[in-house]
PDB file of C-alpha atoms in Angstrom:
ATOM      1  CA  THR A   1     -14.619   0.559  12.703  1.00 98.00           C
ATOM      2  CA  THR A   2     -12.280   3.542  14.157  1.00 98.00           C
ATOM      3  CA  PRO A   3      -8.919   4.344  12.650  1.00 97.00           C
ATOM      4  CA  ILE A   4      -5.992   2.270  13.475  1.00 97.00           C
ATOM      5  CA  PHE A   5      -4.482   5.302  15.841  1.00 96.00           C
ATOM      6  CA  TYR A   6      -0.340   5.910  15.208  1.00 94.00           C
ATOM      7  CA  VAL A   7       1.791   4.926  17.923  1.00 94.00           C
ATOM      8  CA  ASN A   8       4.405   7.540  17.292  1.00 86.00           C
ATOM      9  CA  ALA A   9       3.053   9.718  20.211  1.00 83.00           C
ATOM     10  CA  LYS A  10       0.446   8.772  23.654  1.00 88.00           C
ATOM     11  CA  PRO A  11      -3.487   8.421  23.330  1.00 93.00           C
ATOM     12  CA  HIS A  12      -5.661  12.048  23.326  1.00 93.00           C
ATOM     13  CA  ILE A  13      -8.988  13.449  23.235  1.00 93.00           C
ATOM     14  CA  GLY A  14      -9.049  13.091  19.439  1.00 92.00           C
ATOM     15  CA  HIS A  15      -8.579   9.498  19.611  1.00 94.00           C
ATOM     16  CA  ALA A  16     -10.879   9.083  22.674  1.00 96.00           C
ATOM     17  CA  TYR A  17     -14.070  11.125  20.217  1.00 96.00           C
ATOM     18  CA  SER A  18     -13.235   8.598  17.437  1.00 96.00           C
ATOM     19  CA  ALA A  19     -13.673   5.820  19.767  1.00 98.00           C
ATOM     20  CA  LEU A  20     -16.936   7.178  21.439  1.00 98.00           C
ATOM     21  CA  LEU A  21     -18.976   7.783  18.360  1.00 97.00           C
ATOM     22  CA  CYS A  22     -18.253   4.449  16.954  1.00 98.00           C
ATOM     23  CA  ASP A  23     -18.854   2.995  20.252  1.00 98.00           C
ATOM     24  CA  CYS A  24     -22.335   5.210  20.318  1.00 98.00           C
ATOM     25  CA  SER A  25     -23.230   3.381  17.095  1.00 97.00           C
ATOM     26  CA  VAL A  26     -21.821   0.280  17.935  1.00 98.00           C
ATOM     27  CA  ARG A  27     -24.268  -0.185  21.201  1.00 98.00           C
ATOM     28  CA  TRP A  28     -27.436   1.342  18.957  1.00 98.00           C
ATOM     29  CA  GLN A  29     -26.640  -1.524  16.056  1.00 96.00           C
ATOM     30  CA  ARG A  30     -26.471  -4.227  18.960  1.00 97.00           C
ATOM     31  CA  LEU A  31     -29.677  -2.946  20.972  1.00 97.00           C
ATOM     32  CA  ASN A  32     -31.396  -3.013  17.575  1.00 97.00           C
ATOM     33  CA  GLY A  33     -30.104  -6.870  17.577  1.00 97.00           C
ATOM     34  CA  LYS A  34     -27.666  -6.560  14.991  1.00 95.00           C
ATOM     35  CA  ASP A  35     -24.854  -8.542  15.127  1.00 95.00           C
ATOM     36  CA  VAL A  36     -21.740  -6.297  15.251  1.00 96.00           C
ATOM     37  CA  LEU A  37     -18.403  -6.376  15.157  1.00 97.00           C
ATOM     38  CA  PHE A  38     -16.522  -3.178  16.495  1.00 98.00           C
ATOM     39  CA  SER A  39     -13.125  -2.985  15.870  1.00 98.00           C
ATOM     40  CA  THR A  40     -10.209  -0.826  16.959  1.00 98.00           C
ATOM     41  CA  GLY A  41      -5.929  -0.871  16.571  1.00 98.00           C
ATOM     42  CA  THR A  42      -2.806   0.543  16.833  1.00 98.00           C
ATOM     43  CA  ASP A  43      -1.034   1.092  13.136  1.00 97.00           C
ATOM     44  CA  GLU A  44       2.780   0.516  13.970  1.00 97.00           C
ATOM     45  CA  HIS A  45       4.839   0.902  11.722  1.00 96.00           C
ATOM     46  CA  GLY A  46       6.813   3.517   9.215  1.00 91.00           C
ATOM     47  CA  THR A  47       9.180   6.275   9.189  1.00 88.00           C
ATOM     48  CA  LYS A  48       7.818   7.857  12.083  1.00 89.00           C
ATOM     49  CA  VAL A  49       7.660   5.254  14.674  1.00 93.00           C
ATOM     50  CA  GLN A  50      11.552   4.079  14.028  1.00 92.00           C
ATOM     51  CA  LYS A  51      12.622   7.538  14.502  1.00 91.00           C
ATOM     52  CA  ALA A  52      10.383   7.896  17.761  1.00 92.00           C
ATOM     53  CA  ALA A  53      11.634   4.694  18.978  1.00 94.00           C
ATOM     54  CA  LYS A  54      14.883   5.691  18.210  1.00 93.00           C
ATOM     55  CA  ALA A  55      14.579   8.992  19.948  1.00 94.00           C
ATOM     56  CA  SER A  56      13.075   6.783  22.936  1.00 94.00           C
ATOM     57  CA  ASN A  57      16.517   5.243  23.089  1.00 96.00           C
ATOM     58  CA  LYS A  58      13.933   2.036  22.359  1.00 96.00           C
ATOM     59  CA  SER A  59      13.508  -0.658  19.398  1.00 96.00           C
ATOM     60  CA  PRO A  60      10.643  -0.397  17.811  1.00 96.00           C
ATOM     61  CA  GLY A  61       9.265  -3.390  19.245  1.00 96.00           C
ATOM     62  CA  VAL A  62       9.696  -2.594  22.552  1.00 97.00           C
ATOM     63  CA  PHE A  63       8.197   1.214  21.572  1.00 96.00           C
ATOM     64  CA  CYS A  64       5.314  -0.162  20.439  1.00 97.00           C
ATOM     65  CA  ASP A  65       4.312  -2.569  23.055  1.00 97.00           C
ATOM     66  CA  GLU A  66       4.779   0.258  24.899  1.00 96.00           C
ATOM     67  CA  VAL A  67       2.689   2.406  23.120  1.00 96.00           C
ATOM     68  CA  SER A  68      -0.147   0.567  22.257  1.00 97.00           C
ATOM     69  CA  SER A  69      -0.820  -0.926  25.612  1.00 97.00           C
ATOM     70  CA  SER A  70      -1.464   2.836  26.803  1.00 97.00           C
ATOM     71  CA  PHE A  71      -4.121   2.878  23.469  1.00 97.00           C
ATOM     72  CA  ARG A  72      -5.936  -0.177  25.070  1.00 98.00           C
ATOM     73  CA  SER A  73      -5.735   1.024  28.616  1.00 97.00           C
ATOM     74  CA  ALA A  74      -7.216   4.427  27.479  1.00 97.00           C
ATOM     75  CA  LEU A  75      -9.837   3.146  25.530  1.00 98.00           C
ATOM     76  CA  ASP A  76     -10.736   0.110  28.386  1.00 98.00           C
ATOM     77  CA  MET A  77     -10.771   3.410  31.289  1.00 97.00           C
ATOM     78  CA  ILE A  78     -13.466   5.239  29.069  1.00 97.00           C
ATOM     79  CA  ASP A  79     -15.142   1.630  28.732  1.00 98.00           C
ATOM     80  CA  ILE A  80     -15.058   1.677  24.497  1.00 98.00           C
ATOM     81  CA  SER A  81     -16.839  -2.364  24.038  1.00 98.00           C
ATOM     82  CA  TYR A  82     -14.404  -3.761  20.945  1.00 98.00           C
ATOM     83  CA  ASP A  83     -14.450  -6.876  20.124  1.00 98.00           C
ATOM     84  CA  ASP A  84     -10.902  -6.608  18.629  1.00 98.00           C
ATOM     85  CA  TYR A  85      -7.841  -4.645  18.653  1.00 98.00           C
ATOM     86  CA  ILE A  86      -5.577  -5.100  16.032  1.00 98.00           C
ATOM     87  CA  ARG A  87      -2.132  -4.167  15.859  1.00 98.00           C
ATOM     88  CA  THR A  88      -0.076  -4.142  12.663  1.00 98.00           C
ATOM     89  CA  THR A  89       2.711  -5.793  13.847  1.00 98.00           C
ATOM     90  CA  GLU A  90       1.168  -9.101  14.680  1.00 98.00           C
ATOM     91  CA  ASN A  91       1.681 -11.920  12.264  1.00 98.00           C
ATOM     92  CA  ARG A  92      -2.096 -12.302  11.466  1.00 98.00           C
ATOM     93  CA  HIS A  93      -2.331  -9.404   9.896  1.00 98.00           C
ATOM     94  CA  LYS A  94       1.114  -9.162   8.071  1.00 98.00           C
ATOM     95  CA  ILE A  95      -0.212 -12.664   6.405  1.00 98.00           C
ATOM     96  CA  VAL A  96      -2.733 -10.340   4.980  1.00 98.00           C
ATOM     97  CA  VAL A  97      -1.141  -7.460   3.948  1.00 98.00           C
ATOM     98  CA  GLN A  98       1.097  -9.811   1.776  1.00 98.00           C
ATOM     99  CA  ALA A  99      -1.549 -12.000   0.336  1.00 98.00           C
ATOM    100  CA  LEU A 100      -2.716  -8.321  -0.691  1.00 98.00           C
ATOM    101  CA  TRP A 101      -0.135  -7.209  -2.205  1.00 98.00           C
ATOM    102  CA  LYS A 102       0.363 -10.247  -4.398  1.00 98.00           C
ATOM    103  CA  ARG A 103      -3.273 -10.818  -5.599  1.00 98.00           C
ATOM    104  CA  LEU A 104      -2.932  -6.800  -6.546  1.00 98.00           C
ATOM    105  CA  GLN A 105       0.227  -7.470  -8.183  1.00 97.00           C
ATOM    106  CA  LYS A 106      -0.702 -10.884 -10.140  1.00 97.00           C
ATOM    107  CA  LYS A 107      -4.330  -8.227 -11.275  1.00 97.00           C
ATOM    108  CA  GLY A 108      -1.723  -6.082 -12.864  1.00 97.00           C
ATOM    109  CA  PHE A 109      -2.222  -3.172 -10.659  1.00 98.00           C
ATOM    110  CA  ILE A 110       1.094  -2.785  -9.455  1.00 98.00           C
ATOM    111  CA  TYR A 111       4.162  -2.321 -11.680  1.00 97.00           C
ATOM    112  CA  LYS A 112       7.775  -1.630 -10.461  1.00 95.00           C
ATOM    113  CA  GLY A 113       8.341   2.773 -11.090  1.00 91.00           C
ATOM    114  CA  TYR A 114      10.394   5.124 -10.306  1.00 86.00           C
ATOM    115  CA  HIS A 115       9.188   7.908  -7.948  1.00 79.00           C
ATOM    116  CA  SER A 116      10.097  11.462  -7.977  1.00 83.00           C
ATOM    117  CA  GLY A 117       7.761  13.824  -6.055  1.00 82.00           C
ATOM    118  CA  TRP A 118       7.010  15.078  -2.783  1.00 89.00           C
ATOM    119  CA  TYR A 119       6.823  13.090   0.517  1.00 88.00           C
ATOM    120  CA  CYS A 120       5.169  14.448   3.705  1.00 87.00           C
ATOM    121  CA  GLU A 121       6.409  12.542   6.647  1.00 85.00           C
ATOM    122  CA  SER A 122       4.408  13.233   9.474  1.00 85.00           C
ATOM    123  CA  ASP A 123       1.465  12.074   6.833  1.00 85.00           C
ATOM    124  CA  GLU A 124       3.107   9.110   5.656  1.00 84.00           C
ATOM    125  CA  GLU A 125       2.264  10.579   2.483  1.00 85.00           C
ATOM    126  CA  PHE A 126       2.790  11.362  -1.145  1.00 84.00           C
ATOM    127  CA  LEU A 127       1.991  14.280  -2.805  1.00 86.00           C
ATOM    128  CA  THR A 128       1.982  15.182  -6.333  1.00 83.00           C
ATOM    129  CA  GLU A 129       3.168  19.536  -6.577  1.00 84.00           C
ATOM    130  CA  LYS A 130      -0.821  20.232  -6.963  1.00 84.00           C
ATOM    131  CA  GLN A 131      -1.163  19.420  -3.379  1.00 88.00           C
ATOM    132  CA  THR A 132       2.022  21.180  -1.722  1.00 91.00           C
ATOM    133  CA  GLU A 133       2.177  25.262  -1.668  1.00 92.00           C
ATOM    134  CA  LEU A 134       5.569  27.639  -0.603  1.00 90.00           C
ATOM    135  CA  THR A 135       5.077  29.208   2.410  1.00 92.00           C
ATOM    136  CA  THR A 136       7.893  31.224   4.639  1.00 85.00           C
ATOM    137  CA  SER A 137       7.842  30.793   8.253  1.00 78.00           C
ATOM    138  CA  ASP A 138      10.233  32.938  10.381  1.00 78.00           C
ATOM    139  CA  GLY A 139      11.632  33.911   7.223  1.00 79.00           C
ATOM    140  CA  LEU A 140      12.525  30.990   5.956  1.00 85.00           C
ATOM    141  CA  GLU A 141      10.855  29.942   2.859  1.00 88.00           C
ATOM    142  CA  GLN A 142       9.953  25.764   2.583  1.00 89.00           C
ATOM    143  CA  ARG A 143       7.382  23.345   0.974  1.00 92.00           C
ATOM    144  CA  VAL A 144       3.934  22.059   2.456  1.00 92.00           C
ATOM    145  CA  SER A 145       1.229  20.165   2.342  1.00 91.00           C
ATOM    146  CA  ARG A 146      -2.042  22.153   1.307  1.00 89.00           C
ATOM    147  CA  GLN A 147      -4.398  19.993   3.387  1.00 85.00           C
ATOM    148  CA  SER A 148      -2.029  19.513   6.706  1.00 88.00           C
ATOM    149  CA  GLY A 149       0.729  22.341   6.507  1.00 89.00           C
ATOM    150  CA  HIS A 150       3.022  19.645   7.519  1.00 90.00           C
ATOM    151  CA  LYS A 151       6.588  20.147   5.655  1.00 91.00           C
ATOM    152  CA  VAL A 152       6.950  17.998   2.821  1.00 91.00           C
ATOM    153  CA  GLU A 153      10.543  17.138   1.280  1.00 90.00           C
ATOM    154  CA  LEU A 154      11.555  15.893  -2.101  1.00 89.00           C
ATOM    155  CA  ILE A 155      12.573  12.133  -2.115  1.00 86.00           C
ATOM    156  CA  GLU A 156      13.465  10.250  -5.793  1.00 87.00           C
ATOM    157  CA  GLU A 157      13.453   6.003  -5.673  1.00 89.00           C
ATOM    158  CA  SER A 158      12.888   2.996  -7.493  1.00 91.00           C
ATOM    159  CA  ASN A 159       9.748   1.912  -5.834  1.00 93.00           C
ATOM    160  CA  TYR A 160       6.471  -0.285  -6.554  1.00 96.00           C
ATOM    161  CA  MET A 161       3.526   2.206  -7.572  1.00 95.00           C
ATOM    162  CA  PHE A 162      -0.047   0.760  -7.953  1.00 97.00           C
ATOM    163  CA  ARG A 163      -2.275   1.871 -10.487  1.00 98.00           C
ATOM    164  CA  LEU A 164      -4.883   4.657  -8.524  1.00 97.00           C
ATOM    165  CA  SER A 165      -4.892   6.403 -12.104  1.00 97.00           C
ATOM    166  CA  ALA A 166      -7.313   3.509 -12.945  1.00 98.00           C
ATOM    167  CA  PHE A 167     -10.010   4.209 -10.671  1.00 98.00           C
ATOM    168  CA  GLN A 168     -10.967   7.752 -10.780  1.00 97.00           C
ATOM    169  CA  GLN A 169     -14.171   6.825 -12.483  1.00 97.00           C
ATOM    170  CA  PRO A 170     -14.931   3.758 -10.427  1.00 98.00           C
ATOM    171  CA  LEU A 171     -14.710   5.752  -7.856  1.00 98.00           C
ATOM    172  CA  LEU A 172     -16.965   8.466  -8.892  1.00 97.00           C
ATOM    173  CA  ASP A 173     -19.324   5.708 -10.393  1.00 97.00           C
ATOM    174  CA  TRP A 174     -19.323   4.308  -6.373  1.00 97.00           C
ATOM    175  CA  LEU A 175     -20.023   7.283  -5.062  1.00 97.00           C
ATOM    176  CA  ASP A 176     -22.842   7.692  -7.475  1.00 96.00           C
ATOM    177  CA  SER A 177     -24.648   4.846  -6.527  1.00 96.00           C
ATOM    178  CA  ASN A 178     -24.458   4.625  -2.719  1.00 95.00           C
ATOM    179  CA  SER A 179     -25.885   7.555  -0.994  1.00 93.00           C
ATOM    180  CA  GLU A 180     -24.322   6.808   2.354  1.00 95.00           C
ATOM    181  CA  ALA A 181     -20.400   6.225   0.664  1.00 97.00           C
ATOM    182  CA  VAL A 182     -19.039   9.294   2.167  1.00 98.00           C
ATOM    183  CA  GLN A 183     -20.438  11.175   5.422  1.00 96.00           C
ATOM    184  CA  PRO A 184     -21.699  13.824   6.432  1.00 96.00           C
ATOM    185  CA  SER A 185     -22.797  14.951   2.806  1.00 92.00           C
ATOM    186  CA  PHE A 186     -20.826  17.822   2.541  1.00 94.00           C
ATOM    187  CA  ARG A 187     -17.853  15.580   2.408  1.00 96.00           C
ATOM    188  CA  VAL A 188     -18.936  13.864  -0.789  1.00 96.00           C
ATOM    189  CA  ASN A 189     -18.642  16.964  -2.394  1.00 95.00           C
ATOM    190  CA  GLU A 190     -14.842  17.463  -0.863  1.00 95.00           C
ATOM    191  CA  VAL A 191     -14.011  13.616  -2.592  1.00 97.00           C
ATOM    192  CA  LYS A 192     -15.784  14.528  -5.717  1.00 97.00           C
ATOM    193  CA  SER A 193     -13.288  17.599  -5.922  1.00 95.00           C
ATOM    194  CA  TRP A 194     -10.078  15.635  -5.168  1.00 94.00           C
ATOM    195  CA  LEU A 195     -11.543  13.198  -8.064  1.00 96.00           C
ATOM    196  CA  SER A 196     -12.256  15.853 -10.597  1.00 95.00           C
ATOM    197  CA  GLN A 197      -8.519  16.813 -10.292  1.00 92.00           C
ATOM    198  CA  GLY A 198      -7.298  13.396 -12.084  1.00 93.00           C
ATOM    199  CA  LEU A 199      -6.141  10.507  -9.710  1.00 94.00           C
ATOM    200  CA  GLU A 200      -1.791  10.239 -10.596  1.00 92.00           C
ATOM    201  CA  ASP A 201      -0.592   6.245  -9.932  1.00 94.00           C
ATOM    202  CA  LEU A 202       0.854   5.965  -6.014  1.00 93.00           C
ATOM    203  CA  SER A 203       4.015   4.829  -5.058  1.00 91.00           C
ATOM    204  CA  ILE A 204       3.325   1.564  -2.512  1.00 95.00           C
ATOM    205  CA  SER A 205       6.704   1.177  -1.547  1.00 95.00           C
ATOM    206  CA  ARG A 206       9.684   2.669   0.090  1.00 92.00           C
ATOM    207  CA  PRO A 207      13.392   1.306  -0.439  1.00 93.00           C
ATOM    208  CA  ARG A 208      14.276  -0.838   2.794  1.00 95.00           C
ATOM    209  CA  GLU A 209      16.754   1.145   3.352  1.00 92.00           C
ATOM    210  CA  ARG A 210      15.290   4.181   4.608  1.00 89.00           C
ATOM    211  CA  VAL A 211      12.435   2.623   6.330  1.00 92.00           C
ATOM    212  CA  GLN A 212      13.442  -1.140   7.816  1.00 94.00           C
ATOM    213  CA  TRP A 213      10.305  -1.060  10.541  1.00 95.00           C
ATOM    214  CA  ALA A 214       7.802  -2.064   7.765  1.00 96.00           C
ATOM    215  CA  ILE A 215       6.411  -5.526   6.209  1.00 97.00           C
ATOM    216  CA  PRO A 216       8.502  -6.511   3.813  1.00 97.00           C
ATOM    217  CA  VAL A 217       7.518  -6.932   0.015  1.00 98.00           C
ATOM    218  CA  PRO A 218       6.980 -10.376  -0.937  1.00 97.00           C
ATOM    219  CA  ASN A 219      10.076 -11.499  -2.705  1.00 96.00           C
ATOM    220  CA  ASP A 220      11.803  -8.128  -2.575  1.00 97.00           C
ATOM    221  CA  ASP A 221      13.742  -7.759   0.551  1.00 93.00           C
ATOM    222  CA  THR A 222      15.619  -4.462  -0.993  1.00 96.00           C
ATOM    223  CA  GLN A 223      12.215  -2.760   0.011  1.00 97.00           C
ATOM    224  CA  SER A 224       9.210  -1.965   2.198  1.00 97.00           C
ATOM    225  CA  ILE A 225       5.254  -2.001   2.201  1.00 97.00           C
ATOM    226  CA  TYR A 226       3.953   1.973   2.412  1.00 90.00           C
ATOM    227  CA  VAL A 227       2.466   2.060   5.312  1.00 89.00           C
ATOM    228  CA  TRP A 228      -1.247   3.163   4.427  1.00 92.00           C
ATOM    229  CA  LEU A 229      -1.209   0.449   2.665  1.00 96.00           C
ATOM    230  CA  ASP A 230      -0.811  -2.003   5.237  1.00 97.00           C
ATOM    231  CA  ALA A 231      -2.843   0.065   7.686  1.00 97.00           C
ATOM    232  CA  LEU A 232      -5.940   0.061   5.686  1.00 98.00           C
ATOM    233  CA  ALA A 233      -5.634  -3.714   5.145  1.00 98.00           C
ATOM    234  CA  ASN A 234      -6.255  -3.911   8.622  1.00 98.00           C
ATOM    235  CA  TYR A 235      -9.672  -3.801   8.076  1.00 98.00           C
ATOM    236  CA  LEU A 236      -9.625  -6.760   6.119  1.00 98.00           C
ATOM    237  CA  THR A 237      -7.918  -9.230   8.473  1.00 98.00           C
ATOM    238  CA  VAL A 238     -10.310  -7.906  11.552  1.00 98.00           C
ATOM    239  CA  SER A 239     -13.066  -9.135   8.624  1.00 97.00           C
ATOM    240  CA  GLY A 240     -11.718 -13.107   9.236  1.00 97.00           C
ATOM    241  CA  VAL A 241     -10.781 -13.513   5.347  1.00 97.00           C
ATOM    242  CA  ASP A 242      -8.576 -16.264   4.720  1.00 97.00           C
ATOM    243  CA  PRO A 243      -5.304 -14.655   3.377  1.00 97.00           C
ATOM    244  CA  THR A 244      -4.897 -18.099   0.987  1.00 97.00           C
ATOM    245  CA  ILE A 245      -8.380 -16.988  -0.362  1.00 96.00           C
ATOM    246  CA  VAL A 246      -7.435 -13.412  -1.213  1.00 97.00           C
ATOM    247  CA  GLU A 247      -3.806 -14.052  -2.820  1.00 96.00           C
ATOM    248  CA  ASN A 248      -5.061 -17.729  -4.662  1.00 95.00           C
ATOM    249  CA  ALA A 249      -8.828 -16.514  -6.090  1.00 95.00           C
ATOM    250  CA  GLY A 250      -8.746 -16.010 -10.025  1.00 94.00           C
ATOM    251  CA  GLU A 251      -8.008 -13.146 -11.241  1.00 91.00           C
ATOM    252  CA  ASP A 252     -11.589 -12.582 -12.556  1.00 92.00           C
ATOM    253  CA  GLU A 253     -12.941 -13.287  -9.121  1.00 95.00           C
ATOM    254  CA  SER A 254     -15.323 -11.244  -6.440  1.00 96.00           C
ATOM    255  CA  LEU A 255     -14.267 -11.417  -2.908  1.00 97.00           C
ATOM    256  CA  GLU A 256     -16.344 -11.407   0.049  1.00 96.00           C
ATOM    257  CA  TRP A 257     -16.350  -9.738   3.071  1.00 96.00           C
ATOM    258  CA  PRO A 258     -18.598  -7.944   6.048  1.00 94.00           C
ATOM    259  CA  THR A 259     -20.225  -4.761   5.063  1.00 89.00           C
ATOM    260  CA  ALA A 260     -18.517  -2.570   6.780  1.00 96.00           C
ATOM    261  CA  THR A 261     -19.002   1.343   8.581  1.00 97.00           C
ATOM    262  CA  HIS A 262     -15.347   3.375   8.604  1.00 98.00           C
ATOM    263  CA  ILE A 263     -15.459   5.962  11.447  1.00 98.00           C
ATOM    264  CA  ILE A 264     -12.885   8.185  11.552  1.00 97.00           C
ATOM    265  CA  GLY A 265     -11.038  12.056  11.673  1.00 95.00           C
ATOM    266  CA  LYS A 266     -11.253  14.319   8.294  1.00 95.00           C
ATOM    267  CA  ASP A 267      -7.631  14.208   8.198  1.00 93.00           C
ATOM    268  CA  ILE A 268      -7.665  11.264   6.959  1.00 95.00           C
ATOM    269  CA  LEU A 269     -10.433  10.998   4.095  1.00 97.00           C
ATOM    270  CA  ARG A 270      -8.021  10.844   1.041  1.00 95.00           C
ATOM    271  CA  PHE A 271      -6.814   7.763   2.265  1.00 96.00           C
ATOM    272  CA  HIS A 272     -10.064   6.474   3.451  1.00 98.00           C
ATOM    273  CA  ALA A 273     -12.272   7.781   0.597  1.00 98.00           C
ATOM    274  CA  ILE A 274      -9.674   7.084  -2.143  1.00 98.00           C
ATOM    275  CA  TYR A 275      -6.839   5.044  -1.590  1.00 98.00           C
ATOM    276  CA  TRP A 276      -8.609   2.355   0.745  1.00 98.00           C
ATOM    277  CA  PRO A 277     -12.042   1.277  -1.951  1.00 98.00           C
ATOM    278  CA  ALA A 278      -9.619   1.820  -4.821  1.00 98.00           C
ATOM    279  CA  PHE A 279      -7.587  -1.209  -3.302  1.00 98.00           C
ATOM    280  CA  LEU A 280     -10.829  -2.867  -2.578  1.00 98.00           C
ATOM    281  CA  LEU A 281     -11.688  -2.938  -6.369  1.00 98.00           C
ATOM    282  CA  ALA A 282      -8.611  -3.698  -7.841  1.00 98.00           C
ATOM    283  CA  ALA A 283      -8.575  -6.732  -5.371  1.00 98.00           C
ATOM    284  CA  GLY A 284     -11.717  -7.479  -5.859  1.00 97.00           C
ATOM    285  CA  PHE A 285     -14.083  -6.944  -2.750  1.00 98.00           C
ATOM    286  CA  LYS A 286     -16.836  -4.648  -2.902  1.00 97.00           C
ATOM    287  CA  PRO A 287     -15.841  -0.770  -1.362  1.00 97.00           C
ATOM    288  CA  PRO A 288     -16.557   0.147   2.636  1.00 97.00           C
ATOM    289  CA  HIS A 289     -20.761   0.996   3.179  1.00 96.00           C
ATOM    290  CA  ALA A 290     -19.799   4.158   4.660  1.00 97.00           C
ATOM    291  CA  ILE A 291     -16.899   6.128   5.467  1.00 98.00           C
ATOM    292  CA  VAL A 292     -17.883   8.758   8.627  1.00 98.00           C
ATOM    293  CA  ALA A 293     -15.679  11.698   8.655  1.00 97.00           C
ATOM    294  CA  HIS A 294     -15.904  13.592  11.460  1.00 95.00           C
ATOM    295  CA  ALA A 295     -14.561  17.607  11.828  1.00 89.00           C
ATOM    296  CA  HIS A 296     -12.262  16.627  14.556  1.00 78.00           C
TER     297      HIS A 296
END
């Protein structure tokens, strides 16, 4: 899989780089006689898309249709041999996301809480105090994300929380038991460093009054599902998992999905190497086989 590309702006060479790396790997696997499903697509929910659409004087739906179409045209122009082009606004995906939510909630990994902390709109990421720092720009002091350098804001709101703190050791065990889990190998140390600092529970919803362009939380129309839970679940959608089975499986029942290799940029490694395998483990799925993070 490539990452699904965010539609707040038009495609650029970085998107092409991820797609070309993935395409090369897929063509090699096919030459070796392997049955491969190659997916790509667009991530279309969240605050940034909502604001970008408003700035363009378009509805979010029309805006997403136009930008997603430009991504697909760009991939076709460079002959990317994808099998499935997923859009997170598709109904097939919404059903899977809500089934995953219900399973995580049934298993006790989602609870209603109150979030007070830093939020980076550019990265669509909740951050702890340790993940931010004060900087001075043009004589003005502002707090930014240590990783991306993007501005953060302090928010206080009632959200649903995911028990990420329960997965520090399971994630370390996964990394230790699978030498290909995160590649290149030096990226493993980066992920382990994050884990060694401890994991805090993760806010996985936003008040719908603030984020309307999103998948609603099941049985609570006052909340929207956090864009990264929505986006990462695209890999389950394209794999063809049955949302009915995901939602209704027994609490201790293991769930199946195909072996996955995710090719991503280093800037989204935390989401793929910590949040995503934690969501999967919580739901009863195996973590991905490999996450390959390039340097762009």
